[in-house]
PDB file of C-alpha atoms in Angstrom:
ATOM      1  CA  MET A   8       0.000   0.000   0.000  1.00  0.00           C
ATOM      2  CA  ASN A   9       1.387   3.404  -0.998  1.00  0.00           C
ATOM      3  CA  SER A  10       1.892   5.663   2.004  1.00  0.00           C
ATOM      4  CA  ILE A  11       2.459   8.834  -0.080  1.00  0.00           C
ATOM      5  CA  TYR A  12      -0.544  10.627  -1.522  1.00  0.00           C
ATOM      6  CA  THR A  13      -0.875  13.809  -3.541  1.00  0.00           C
ATOM      7  CA  VAL A  14      -4.059  15.883  -3.272  1.00  0.00           C
ATOM      8  CA  ILE A  15      -4.824  18.363  -6.052  1.00  0.00           C
ATOM      9  CA  VAL A  16      -7.887  20.615  -6.163  1.00  0.00           C
ATOM     10  CA  THR A  17      -8.748  21.587  -9.739  1.00  0.00           C
ATOM     11  CA  TYR A  18     -10.902  24.218 -11.358  1.00  0.00           C
ATOM     12  CA  ASN A  19     -10.571  24.757 -15.126  1.00  0.00           C
ATOM     13  CA  SER A  20      -7.015  23.460 -15.016  1.00  0.00           C
ATOM     14  CA  MET A  21      -6.396  22.272 -18.576  1.00  0.00           C
ATOM     15  CA  GLN A  22      -3.375  24.488 -19.223  1.00  0.00           C
ATOM     16  CA  TRP A  23      -1.450  22.976 -16.284  1.00  0.00           C
ATOM     17  CA  ILE A  24      -2.944  19.608 -15.436  1.00  0.00           C
ATOM     18  CA  ASP A  25      -0.591  17.364 -17.432  1.00  0.00           C
ATOM     19  CA  ASP A  26       2.546  18.975 -16.020  1.00  0.00           C
ATOM     20  CA  CYS A  27       1.054  18.913 -12.537  1.00  0.00           C
ATOM     21  CA  ILE A  28       0.002  15.251 -12.501  1.00  0.00           C
ATOM     22  CA  ASN A  29       3.068  13.948 -14.342  1.00  0.00           C
ATOM     23  CA  SER A  30       5.364  15.561 -11.771  1.00  0.00           C
ATOM     24  CA  VAL A  31       3.998  13.346  -8.975  1.00  0.00           C
ATOM     25  CA  ILE A  32       2.174  10.344 -10.418  1.00  0.00           C
ATOM     26  CA  ASN A  33       5.214   8.034 -10.322  1.00  0.00           C
ATOM     27  CA  GLU A  34       5.926   8.811  -6.663  1.00  0.00           C
ATOM     28  CA  SER A  35       2.462   8.917  -5.120  1.00  0.00           C
ATOM     29  CA  THR A  36      -1.177   7.980  -5.319  1.00  0.00           C
ATOM     30  CA  VAL A  37      -2.937  11.014  -6.790  1.00  0.00           C
ATOM     31  CA  ILE A  38      -6.336  12.218  -5.591  1.00  0.00           C
ATOM     32  CA  ILE A  39      -8.004  15.034  -7.508  1.00  0.00           C
ATOM     33  CA  ILE A  40     -11.026  16.947  -6.294  1.00  0.00           C
ATOM     34  CA  ASP A  41     -12.513  18.928  -9.153  1.00  0.00           C
ATOM     35  CA  ASN A  42     -14.508  21.992  -8.118  1.00  0.00           C
ATOM     36  CA  ASN A  43     -17.091  21.773 -10.915  1.00  0.00           C
ATOM     37  CA  SER A  44     -14.830  22.806 -13.807  1.00  0.00           C
ATOM     38  CA  SER A  45     -16.520  24.108 -16.935  1.00  0.00           C
ATOM     39  CA  ASP A  46     -13.628  23.159 -19.234  1.00  0.00           C
ATOM     40  CA  ALA A  47     -12.426  19.674 -20.223  1.00  0.00           C
ATOM     41  CA  THR A  48     -10.469  19.023 -16.998  1.00  0.00           C
ATOM     42  CA  VAL A  49     -12.587  16.139 -15.701  1.00  0.00           C
ATOM     43  CA  GLN A  50     -12.884  14.283 -19.005  1.00  0.00           C
ATOM     44  CA  HIS A  51      -9.175  14.757 -19.721  1.00  0.00           C
ATOM     45  CA  ILE A  52      -8.205  13.233 -16.378  1.00  0.00           C
ATOM     46  CA  LYS A  53     -10.612  10.317 -16.877  1.00  0.00           C
ATOM     47  CA  SER A  54      -9.220   9.634 -20.353  1.00  0.00           C
ATOM     48  CA  HIS A  55      -5.510  10.061 -19.717  1.00  0.00           C
ATOM     49  CA  TYR A  56      -4.980   9.167 -16.046  1.00  0.00           C
ATOM     50  CA  PRO A  57      -6.972   6.051 -15.151  1.00  0.00           C
ATOM     51  CA  ASP A  58      -4.978   5.513 -11.952  1.00  0.00           C
ATOM     52  CA  VAL A  59      -5.873   8.914 -10.547  1.00  0.00           C
ATOM     53  CA  ILE A  60      -8.644   8.935  -7.947  1.00  0.00           C
ATOM     54  CA  LEU A  61     -10.988  11.607  -9.293  1.00  0.00           C
ATOM     55  CA  LEU A  62     -13.783  13.147  -7.226  1.00  0.00           C
ATOM     56  CA  PRO A  63     -15.815  15.558  -9.403  1.00  0.00           C
ATOM     57  CA  GLN A  64     -17.998  17.959  -7.412  1.00  0.00           C
ATOM     58  CA  GLN A  65     -21.311  19.489  -8.379  1.00  0.00           C
ATOM     59  CA  GLU A  66     -20.321  22.844  -6.897  1.00  0.00           C
ATOM     60  CA  ASN A  67     -17.190  24.817  -6.128  1.00  0.00           C
ATOM     61  CA  LEU A  68     -16.233  23.776  -2.598  1.00  0.00           C
ATOM     62  CA  GLY A  69     -13.411  26.283  -2.399  1.00  0.00           C
ATOM     63  CA  PHE A  70      -9.745  25.546  -1.797  1.00  0.00           C
ATOM     64  CA  GLY A  71      -9.918  24.495   1.844  1.00  0.00           C
ATOM     65  CA  ALA A  72     -12.971  22.261   1.727  1.00  0.00           C
ATOM     66  CA  GLY A  73     -11.768  20.627  -1.477  1.00  0.00           C
ATOM     67  CA  ASN A  74      -8.431  19.782   0.089  1.00  0.00           C
ATOM     68  CA  ASN A  75     -10.124  18.539   3.264  1.00  0.00           C
ATOM     69  CA  LEU A  76     -12.068  16.043   1.172  1.00  0.00           C
ATOM     70  CA  GLY A  77      -8.897  14.752  -0.455  1.00  0.00           C
ATOM     71  CA  ILE A  78      -6.908  14.706   2.785  1.00  0.00           C
ATOM     72  CA  SER A  79      -9.664  12.741   4.529  1.00  0.00           C
ATOM     73  CA  LEU A  80      -9.712  10.136   1.786  1.00  0.00           C
ATOM     74  CA  ALA A  81      -5.928   9.823   1.769  1.00  0.00           C
ATOM     75  CA  LEU A  82      -5.751   9.384   5.546  1.00  0.00           C
ATOM     76  CA  ASN A  83      -8.526   6.796   5.445  1.00  0.00           C
ATOM     77  CA  LYS A  84      -6.482   4.896   2.857  1.00  0.00           C
ATOM     78  CA  GLY A  85      -3.454   4.861   5.141  1.00  0.00           C
ATOM     79  CA  ALA A  86      -1.440   7.853   3.923  1.00  0.00           C
ATOM     80  CA  GLU A  87       1.567   8.729   6.090  1.00  0.00           C
ATOM     81  CA  HIS A  88       2.588  11.742   4.020  1.00  0.00           C
ATOM     82  CA  ILE A  89       0.305  13.942   1.918  1.00  0.00           C
ATOM     83  CA  LEU A  90       1.416  16.465  -0.668  1.00  0.00           C
ATOM     84  CA  LEU A  91      -1.003  19.312  -1.262  1.00  0.00           C
ATOM     85  CA  LEU A  92      -0.167  20.631  -4.724  1.00  0.00           C
ATOM     86  CA  ASN A  93      -1.794  23.516  -6.584  1.00  0.00           C
ATOM     87  CA  GLN A  94      -3.172  22.718 -10.027  1.00  0.00           C
ATOM     88  CA  ASP A  95      -0.797  25.345 -11.468  1.00  0.00           C
ATOM     89  CA  ALA A  96       2.316  23.845  -9.876  1.00  0.00           C
ATOM     90  CA  LYS A  97       4.710  21.051 -10.796  1.00  0.00           C
ATOM     91  CA  MET A  98       7.227  19.298  -8.565  1.00  0.00           C
ATOM     92  CA  GLY A  99      10.889  19.224  -9.496  1.00  0.00           C
ATOM     93  CA  VAL A 100      12.791  15.977  -9.964  1.00  0.00           C
ATOM     94  CA  SER A 101      12.714  13.860  -6.772  1.00  0.00           C
ATOM     95  CA  ALA A 102      11.288  16.802  -4.791  1.00  0.00           C
ATOM     96  CA  LEU A 103       8.460  14.760  -3.304  1.00  0.00           C
ATOM     97  CA  ALA A 104      10.610  11.725  -2.469  1.00  0.00           C
ATOM     98  CA  LYS A 105      13.270  13.874  -0.814  1.00  0.00           C
ATOM     99  CA  SER A 106      10.639  15.798   1.155  1.00  0.00           C
ATOM    100  CA  VAL A 107       9.176  12.578   2.507  1.00  0.00           C
ATOM    101  CA  THR A 108      12.606  11.155   3.324  1.00  0.00           C
ATOM    102  CA  PHE A 109      13.416  14.274   5.326  1.00  0.00           C
ATOM    103  CA  GLN A 110      10.062  14.227   7.112  1.00  0.00           C
ATOM    104  CA  LYS A 111      10.469  10.602   8.125  1.00  0.00           C
ATOM    105  CA  LYS A 112      13.741  11.468   9.853  1.00  0.00           C
ATOM    106  CA  ASN A 113      12.523  14.770  11.313  1.00  0.00           C
ATOM    107  CA  LYS A 114       9.075  14.135  12.692  1.00  0.00           C
ATOM    108  CA  THR A 115       8.739  17.554  14.337  1.00  0.00           C
ATOM    109  CA  PHE A 116       8.550  19.090  10.852  1.00  0.00           C
ATOM    110  CA  GLY A 117       4.866  18.532  10.185  1.00  0.00           C
ATOM    111  CA  MET A 118       4.999  20.708   7.066  1.00  0.00           C
ATOM    112  CA  VAL A 119       7.854  20.982   4.574  1.00  0.00           C
ATOM    113  CA  SER A 120       8.134  22.511   1.115  1.00  0.00           C
ATOM    114  CA  PRO A 121      10.797  22.854  -1.592  1.00  0.00           C
ATOM    115  CA  ILE A 122      12.133  26.157  -2.939  1.00  0.00           C
ATOM    116  CA  HIS A 123       9.259  27.839  -4.827  1.00  0.00           C
ATOM    117  CA  CYS A 124      10.249  28.915  -8.357  1.00  0.00           C
ATOM    118  CA  ASP A 125       8.336  30.531 -11.177  1.00  0.00           C
ATOM    119  CA  TRP A 126       6.974  28.333 -13.978  1.00  0.00           C
ATOM    120  CA  THR A 127      10.265  28.390 -15.878  1.00  0.00           C
ATOM    121  CA  GLY A 128      12.272  27.292 -12.862  1.00  0.00           C
ATOM    122  CA  LEU A 129      14.835  30.011 -13.574  1.00  0.00           C
ATOM    123  CA  TYR A 130      13.718  32.463 -10.883  1.00  0.00           C
ATOM    124  CA  LEU A 131      12.247  32.416  -7.422  1.00  0.00           C
ATOM    125  CA  GLU A 132       8.492  32.753  -7.362  1.00  0.00           C
ATOM    126  CA  LYS A 133       7.410  36.309  -6.636  1.00  0.00           C
ATOM    127  CA  GLY A 134       6.678  36.507  -2.920  1.00  0.00           C
ATOM    128  CA  PHE A 135       8.761  33.494  -1.892  1.00  0.00           C
ATOM    129  CA  ASP A 136      11.516  35.801  -0.683  1.00  0.00           C
ATOM    130  CA  ARG A 137       9.221  36.952   2.128  1.00  0.00           C
ATOM    131  CA  TYR A 138       8.927  33.430   3.575  1.00  0.00           C
ATOM    132  CA  VAL A 139      12.693  33.103   3.947  1.00  0.00           C
ATOM    133  CA  SER A 140      13.423  36.747   4.723  1.00  0.00           C
ATOM    134  CA  TYR A 141      15.843  37.769   7.485  1.00  0.00           C
ATOM    135  CA  GLU A 142      12.951  38.214   9.926  1.00  0.00           C
ATOM    136  CA  ASN A 143      11.716  34.667   9.314  1.00  0.00           C
ATOM    137  CA  ASN A 144      15.058  32.919   8.931  1.00  0.00           C
ATOM    138  CA  PRO A 145      18.279  34.970   9.037  1.00  0.00           C
ATOM    139  CA  ASP A 146      20.384  32.093   7.713  1.00  0.00           C
ATOM    140  CA  PHE A 147      18.717  31.362   4.369  1.00  0.00           C
ATOM    141  CA  TYR A 148      20.036  34.197   2.210  1.00  0.00           C
ATOM    142  CA  ALA A 149      23.294  34.494   4.138  1.00  0.00           C
ATOM    143  CA  ASP A 150      24.070  30.834   3.494  1.00  0.00           C
ATOM    144  CA  HIS A 151      23.241  30.999  -0.214  1.00  0.00           C
ATOM    145  CA  VAL A 152      24.687  34.419  -1.061  1.00  0.00           C
ATOM    146  CA  LEU A 153      27.797  34.291   1.139  1.00  0.00           C
ATOM    147  CA  SER A 154      28.642  30.677   0.270  1.00  0.00           C
ATOM    148  CA  HIS A 155      28.116  29.380   3.782  1.00  0.00           C
ATOM    149  CA  HIS A 156      27.280  25.759   4.452  1.00  0.00           C
ATOM    150  CA  ILE A 157      23.757  25.078   3.125  1.00  0.00           C
ATOM    151  CA  LYS A 158      21.607  23.624   5.873  1.00  0.00           C
ATOM    152  CA  GLU A 159      19.341  20.620   5.432  1.00  0.00           C
ATOM    153  CA  VAL A 160      16.256  22.651   6.339  1.00  0.00           C
ATOM    154  CA  TYR A 161      15.332  26.272   7.042  1.00  0.00           C
ATOM    155  CA  PRO A 162      12.537  26.663   9.603  1.00  0.00           C
ATOM    156  CA  VAL A 163      10.071  29.428   8.700  1.00  0.00           C
ATOM    157  CA  LYS A 164       6.763  30.770   9.993  1.00  0.00           C
ATOM    158  CA  PHE A 165       4.805  30.492   6.761  1.00  0.00           C
ATOM    159  CA  ILE A 166       4.824  28.903   3.311  1.00  0.00           C
ATOM    160  CA  ALA A 167       2.065  29.442   0.756  1.00  0.00           C
ATOM    161  CA  ALA A 168      -0.107  26.374   0.230  1.00  0.00           C
ATOM    162  CA  ALA A 169       0.899  25.896  -3.415  1.00  0.00           C
ATOM    163  CA  CYS A 170       3.049  22.994  -2.232  1.00  0.00           C
ATOM    164  CA  TRP A 171       2.941  21.443   1.227  1.00  0.00           C
ATOM    165  CA  VAL A 172       4.121  18.006   2.312  1.00  0.00           C
ATOM    166  CA  LEU A 173       2.197  17.192   5.482  1.00  0.00           C
ATOM    167  CA  SER A 174       2.709  14.330   7.917  1.00  0.00           C
ATOM    168  CA  ARG A 175      -0.105  12.104   9.086  1.00  0.00           C
ATOM    169  CA  LYS A 176       0.813  12.750  12.717  1.00  0.00           C
ATOM    170  CA  MET A 177       0.454  16.488  12.297  1.00  0.00           C
ATOM    171  CA  LEU A 178      -2.839  16.248  10.391  1.00  0.00           C
ATOM    172  CA  LEU A 179      -4.375  14.112  13.133  1.00  0.00           C
ATOM    173  CA  GLU A 180      -3.406  16.683  15.749  1.00  0.00           C
ATOM    174  CA  VAL A 181      -3.972  19.931  13.842  1.00  0.00           C
ATOM    175  CA  GLY A 182      -6.764  18.923  11.467  1.00  0.00           C
ATOM    176  CA  GLY A 183      -7.653  20.269   8.045  1.00  0.00           C
ATOM    177  CA  PHE A 184      -8.444  23.699   6.680  1.00  0.00           C
ATOM    178  CA  ASP A 185     -10.847  25.846   8.671  1.00  0.00           C
ATOM    179  CA  PRO A 186     -14.147  26.432   6.772  1.00  0.00           C
ATOM    180  CA  LEU A 187     -14.056  29.987   8.122  1.00  0.00           C
ATOM    181  CA  PHE A 188     -11.945  30.607   5.004  1.00  0.00           C
ATOM    182  CA  PHE A 189     -13.360  29.816   1.549  1.00  0.00           C
ATOM    183  CA  HIS A 190     -10.419  30.868  -0.606  1.00  0.00           C
ATOM    184  CA  ILE A 191      -7.433  33.031   0.435  1.00  0.00           C
ATOM    185  CA  GLY A 192      -6.233  33.249   4.022  1.00  0.00           C
ATOM    186  CA  GLU A 193      -6.657  29.579   4.849  1.00  0.00           C
ATOM    187  CA  ASP A 194      -2.928  28.882   4.470  1.00  0.00           C
ATOM    188  CA  SER A 195      -1.995  31.669   6.889  1.00  0.00           C
ATOM    189  CA  ASN A 196      -4.497  30.350   9.415  1.00  0.00           C
ATOM    190  CA  TYR A 197      -3.221  26.796   8.997  1.00  0.00           C
ATOM    191  CA  CYS A 198       0.412  27.774   9.517  1.00  0.00           C
ATOM    192  CA  GLN A 199      -0.590  29.592  12.715  1.00  0.00           C
ATOM    193  CA  ARG A 200      -2.180  26.373  13.949  1.00  0.00           C
ATOM    194  CA  VAL A 201       0.796  24.195  12.951  1.00  0.00           C
ATOM    195  CA  LEU A 202       3.163  26.343  14.999  1.00  0.00           C
ATOM    196  CA  PHE A 203       0.762  26.541  17.943  1.00  0.00           C
ATOM    197  CA  HIS A 204       0.711  22.742  18.198  1.00  0.00           C
ATOM    198  CA  LYS A 205       4.529  22.676  18.325  1.00  0.00           C
ATOM    199  CA  PHE A 206       5.171  21.348  14.847  1.00  0.00           C
ATOM    200  CA  LYS A 207       7.723  23.029  12.614  1.00  0.00           C
ATOM    201  CA  ILE A 208       7.440  24.412   9.088  1.00  0.00           C
ATOM    202  CA  GLY A 209      10.500  23.988   6.897  1.00  0.00           C
ATOM    203  CA  VAL A 210      11.883  24.992   3.503  1.00  0.00           C
ATOM    204  CA  LEU A 211      14.119  22.330   1.973  1.00  0.00           C
ATOM    205  CA  PRO A 212      16.976  23.628  -0.220  1.00  0.00           C
ATOM    206  CA  GLY A 213      18.217  21.699  -3.227  1.00  0.00           C
ATOM    207  CA  ILE A 214      14.757  20.758  -4.472  1.00  0.00           C
ATOM    208  CA  THR A 215      12.166  22.901  -6.236  1.00  0.00           C
ATOM    209  CA  VAL A 216       8.542  23.292  -7.163  1.00  0.00           C
ATOM    210  CA  CYS A 217       7.488  25.521 -10.082  1.00  0.00           C
ATOM    211  CA  HIS A 218       4.365  27.621  -9.596  1.00  0.00           C
ATOM    212  CA  ASP A 219       2.695  29.525 -12.418  1.00  0.00           C
ATOM    213  CA  THR A 220       1.772  32.958 -11.045  1.00  0.00           C
ATOM    214  CA  ARG A 221       2.202  34.798 -14.369  1.00  0.00           C
ATOM    215  CA  GLY A 222      -0.334  37.533 -14.841  1.00  0.00           C
ATOM    216  CA  ARG A 223      -1.289  37.787 -11.180  1.00  0.00           C
ATOM    217  CA  THR A 224      -1.386  41.293  -9.792  1.00  0.00           C
ATOM    218  CA  TYR A 225      -0.653  42.292  -6.220  1.00  0.00           C
ATOM    219  CA  ARG A 226      -1.892  45.798  -5.551  1.00  0.00           C
ATOM    220  CA  ASN A 227      -4.034  47.679  -3.090  1.00  0.00           C
ATOM    221  CA  HIS A 228      -7.736  47.382  -3.768  1.00  0.00           C
ATOM    222  CA  GLU A 229      -9.731  50.519  -4.417  1.00  0.00           C
ATOM    223  CA  LEU A 230     -11.703  51.634  -1.375  1.00  0.00           C
ATOM    224  CA  PHE A 231     -15.197  50.106  -0.993  1.00  0.00           C
ATOM    225  CA  THR A 232     -15.007  47.843  -4.055  1.00  0.00           C
ATOM    226  CA  ASP A 233     -15.985  44.175  -3.846  1.00  0.00           C
ATOM    227  CA  LYS A 234     -12.290  43.223  -3.865  1.00  0.00           C
ATOM    228  CA  TYR A 235     -11.686  45.627  -0.999  1.00  0.00           C
ATOM    229  CA  TYR A 236     -14.361  43.992   1.151  1.00  0.00           C
ATOM    230  CA  LYS A 237     -13.117  40.521   0.237  1.00  0.00           C
ATOM    231  CA  TYR A 238      -9.610  41.485   1.335  1.00  0.00           C
ATOM    232  CA  GLN A 239     -10.888  42.999   4.584  1.00  0.00           C
ATOM    233  CA  ASP A 240     -12.854  39.822   5.277  1.00  0.00           C
ATOM    234  CA  TYR A 241     -10.041  37.282   5.052  1.00  0.00           C
ATOM    235  CA  HIS A 242      -7.381  39.636   6.430  1.00  0.00           C
ATOM    236  CA  SER A 243      -9.498  40.283   9.525  1.00  0.00           C
ATOM    237  CA  LYS A 244     -10.154  36.572   9.995  1.00  0.00           C
ATOM    238  CA  ILE A 245      -6.422  35.820   9.856  1.00  0.00           C
ATOM    239  CA  LYS A 246      -5.891  38.243  12.736  1.00  0.00           C
ATOM    240  CA  LEU A 247      -8.931  37.320  14.824  1.00  0.00           C
ATOM    241  CA  ALA A 248      -8.655  33.528  14.456  1.00  0.00           C
ATOM    242  CA  ASN A 249      -4.978  33.413  15.429  1.00  0.00           C
ATOM    243  CA  VAL A 250      -4.637  30.536  17.894  1.00  0.00           C
ATOM    244  CA  ASN A 251      -1.314  31.903  19.125  1.00  0.00           C
ATOM    245  CA  LEU A 252      -3.021  34.846  20.839  1.00  0.00           C
ATOM    246  CA  PRO A 253      -5.301  34.512  23.895  1.00  0.00           C
ATOM    247  CA  ASN A 254      -8.990  35.224  23.360  1.00  0.00           C
ATOM    248  CA  SER A 255      -8.707  38.323  25.560  1.00  0.00           C
ATOM    249  CA  GLU A 256      -6.167  39.815  23.160  1.00  0.00           C
ATOM    250  CA  LEU A 257      -8.265  38.849  20.143  1.00  0.00           C
ATOM    251  CA  MET A 258     -11.247  40.613  21.717  1.00  0.00           C
ATOM    252  CA  VAL A 259      -9.131  43.732  22.253  1.00  0.00           C
ATOM    253  CA  LYS A 260      -8.091  43.676  18.590  1.00  0.00           C
ATOM    254  CA  GLY A 261     -11.715  43.275  17.554  1.00  0.00           C
ATOM    255  CA  SER A 262     -12.938  46.111  19.790  1.00  0.00           C
ATOM    256  CA  TYR A 263     -10.176  48.422  18.587  1.00  0.00           C
ATOM    257  CA  LYS A 264     -11.074  47.905  14.920  1.00  0.00           C
ATOM    258  CA  VAL A 265     -14.787  48.417  15.665  1.00  0.00           C
ATOM    259  CA  ASN A 266     -14.022  51.730  17.394  1.00  0.00           C
ATOM    260  CA  GLN A 267     -11.819  52.860  14.513  1.00  0.00           C
ATOM    261  CA  LEU A 268     -14.546  52.144  12.000  1.00  0.00           C
ATOM    262  CA  ARG A 269     -17.104  53.947  14.125  1.00  0.00           C
ATOM    263  CA  LYS A 270     -14.851  57.021  14.141  1.00  0.00           C
ATOM    264  CA  GLN A 271     -14.628  56.888  10.350  1.00  0.00           C
ATOM    265  CA  ILE A 272     -18.409  56.629  10.122  1.00  0.00           C
ATOM    266  CA  LEU A 273     -18.887  59.585  12.461  1.00  0.00           C
ATOM    267  CA  LEU A 274     -16.383  61.690  10.514  1.00  0.00           C
ATOM    268  CA  ALA A 275     -18.154  60.888   7.255  1.00  0.00           C
ATOM    269  CA  LEU A 276     -21.460  61.852   8.837  1.00  0.00           C
ATOM    270  CA  ILE A 277     -20.094  65.181  10.085  1.00  0.00           C
ATOM    271  CA  THR A 278     -18.625  66.019   6.673  1.00  0.00           C
ATOM    272  CA  LEU A 279     -21.797  64.846   4.899  1.00  0.00           C
ATOM    273  CA  ASN A 280     -19.819  62.355   2.806  1.00  0.00           C
ATOM    274  CA  LEU A 281     -22.552  59.834   2.032  1.00  0.00           C
ATOM    275  CA  THR A 282     -20.356  57.508  -0.043  1.00  0.00           C
ATOM    276  CA  THR A 283     -17.757  57.184   2.706  1.00  0.00           C
ATOM    277  CA  PHE A 284     -20.469  56.807   5.344  1.00  0.00           C
ATOM    278  CA  LYS A 285     -22.090  53.920   3.471  1.00  0.00           C
ATOM    279  CA  GLY A 286     -18.716  52.307   2.709  1.00  0.00           C
ATOM    280  CA  TYR A 287     -17.466  52.230   6.283  1.00  0.00           C
ATOM    281  CA  PHE A 288     -20.893  51.289   7.605  1.00  0.00           C
ATOM    282  CA  ARG A 289     -20.857  48.229   5.361  1.00  0.00           C
ATOM    283  CA  GLU A 290     -17.329  47.385   6.501  1.00  0.00           C
ATOM    284  CA  LEU A 291     -18.323  47.724  10.157  1.00  0.00           C
ATOM    285  CA  LYS A 292     -21.303  45.435   9.648  1.00  0.00           C
ATOM    286  CA  GLN A 293     -19.099  42.872   7.905  1.00  0.00           C
ATOM    287  CA  TYR A 294     -16.392  43.086  10.561  1.00  0.00           C
ATOM    288  CA  LYS A 295     -18.755  42.705  13.508  1.00  0.00           C
ATOM    289  CA  SER A 296     -20.266  39.622  11.892  1.00  0.00           C
ATOM    290  CA  ILE A 297     -16.927  37.789  11.832  1.00  0.00           C
ATOM    291  CA  ILE A 298     -15.559  38.623  15.282  1.00  0.00           C
ATOM    292  CA  LYS A 299     -17.381  35.896  17.218  1.00  0.00           C
ATOM    293  CA  ALA A 300     -16.973  33.280  14.481  1.00  0.00           C
ATOM    294  CA  SER A 301     -13.225  33.958  14.282  1.00  0.00           C
ATOM    295  CA  ILE A 302     -12.641  33.767  18.038  1.00  0.00           C
ATOM    296  CA  ASP A 303     -14.790  30.626  18.270  1.00  0.00           C
ATOM    297  CA  SER A 304     -12.590  29.183  15.541  1.00  0.00           C
ATOM    298  CA  ALA A 305      -9.415  29.984  17.489  1.00  0.00           C
ATOM    299  CA  THR A 306     -10.874  28.400  20.625  1.00  0.00           C
ATOM    300  CA  LEU A 307     -11.676  25.179  18.772  1.00  0.00           C
ATOM    301  CA  ASN A 308      -8.385  24.987  16.903  1.00  0.00           C
ATOM    302  CA  ARG A 309      -6.303  25.202  20.083  1.00  0.00           C
ATOM    303  CA  LYS A 310      -7.516  21.679  20.870  1.00  0.00           C
ATOM    304  CA  ARG A 311      -5.525  18.832  19.367  1.00  0.00           C
ATOM    305  CA  ASP A 312      -7.866  16.995  17.030  1.00  0.00           C
ATOM    306  CA  SER A 313      -8.456  16.156  13.370  1.00  0.00           C
ATOM    307  CA  HIS A 314     -10.755  19.174  12.959  1.00  0.00           C
ATOM    308  CA  TYR A 315     -12.702  19.467   9.688  1.00  0.00           C
ATOM    309  CA  LEU A 316     -11.601  16.038   8.420  1.00  0.00           C
ATOM    310  CA  LYS A 317     -13.954  13.067   8.007  1.00  0.00           C
ATOM    311  CA  LEU A 318     -12.029  10.039   9.173  1.00  0.00           C
ATOM    312  CA  ASP A 319     -13.032   6.419   9.540  1.00  0.00           C
ATOM    313  CA  ASN A 320     -13.148   5.147  13.100  1.00  0.00           C
TER     314      ASN A 320
END
């Protein structure tokens, strides 16, 4: 029985799916959860990859719930190590095998990941430098740039969920993705929980994963647009559902933000700025609605358990 599984959540993934699957299919049992794609993804997988376990959905479950479904199935089938791989990512040569070998020897590292490169593999992925920055690991760039001894692993506080190798032990104690997050923010929340439960997160040098982020833009969202409110929603949840802070501190953070928004609303009212008044009023309503749910989430996730996963007894 294979103890290494790869879970991939797909949605209209035709441009990447062959590269993605072929990078892991010889080293793992592949489970794909398709979030109701409207392109040929499902039929292509059925036709070309008969050994892949394919679970087509009738609706878009989102990133977290889709992965939880695949993780649950893999654990129920006896998986000891599970790779979560984005549909627009492909593992480098032996990256999965080397990740698992390291994790077997270093059981405190519940989550490990290779170096994240762009799709060409010639450059670091945009944003990866933040994960291994001086504040998160002072050795990484010093070792590589100054020709120091390259360490076997570089502990960090966060890695984006494009490529995670997770241990069974950690999953049973930390659980799956929190349904508080539909898409975006769930990886930050999960890394908070991993560290809280005394597991480590590590970047492994010498191996790579290529992630296609071409065309993505990272800019501030215009005030009071739908994208602005979406950002405020998941960003606030990341802060308020942080298991590493006591509930009393989370409540203080929540109360402070509420008071700040109320001041903005009052100022808009005094200056007769109706657009600003309506915008901040909507944000206040949204923010107040997530405070309790976020703190309840933190309270639950401090308990060691396989939260959000459906496991056989």
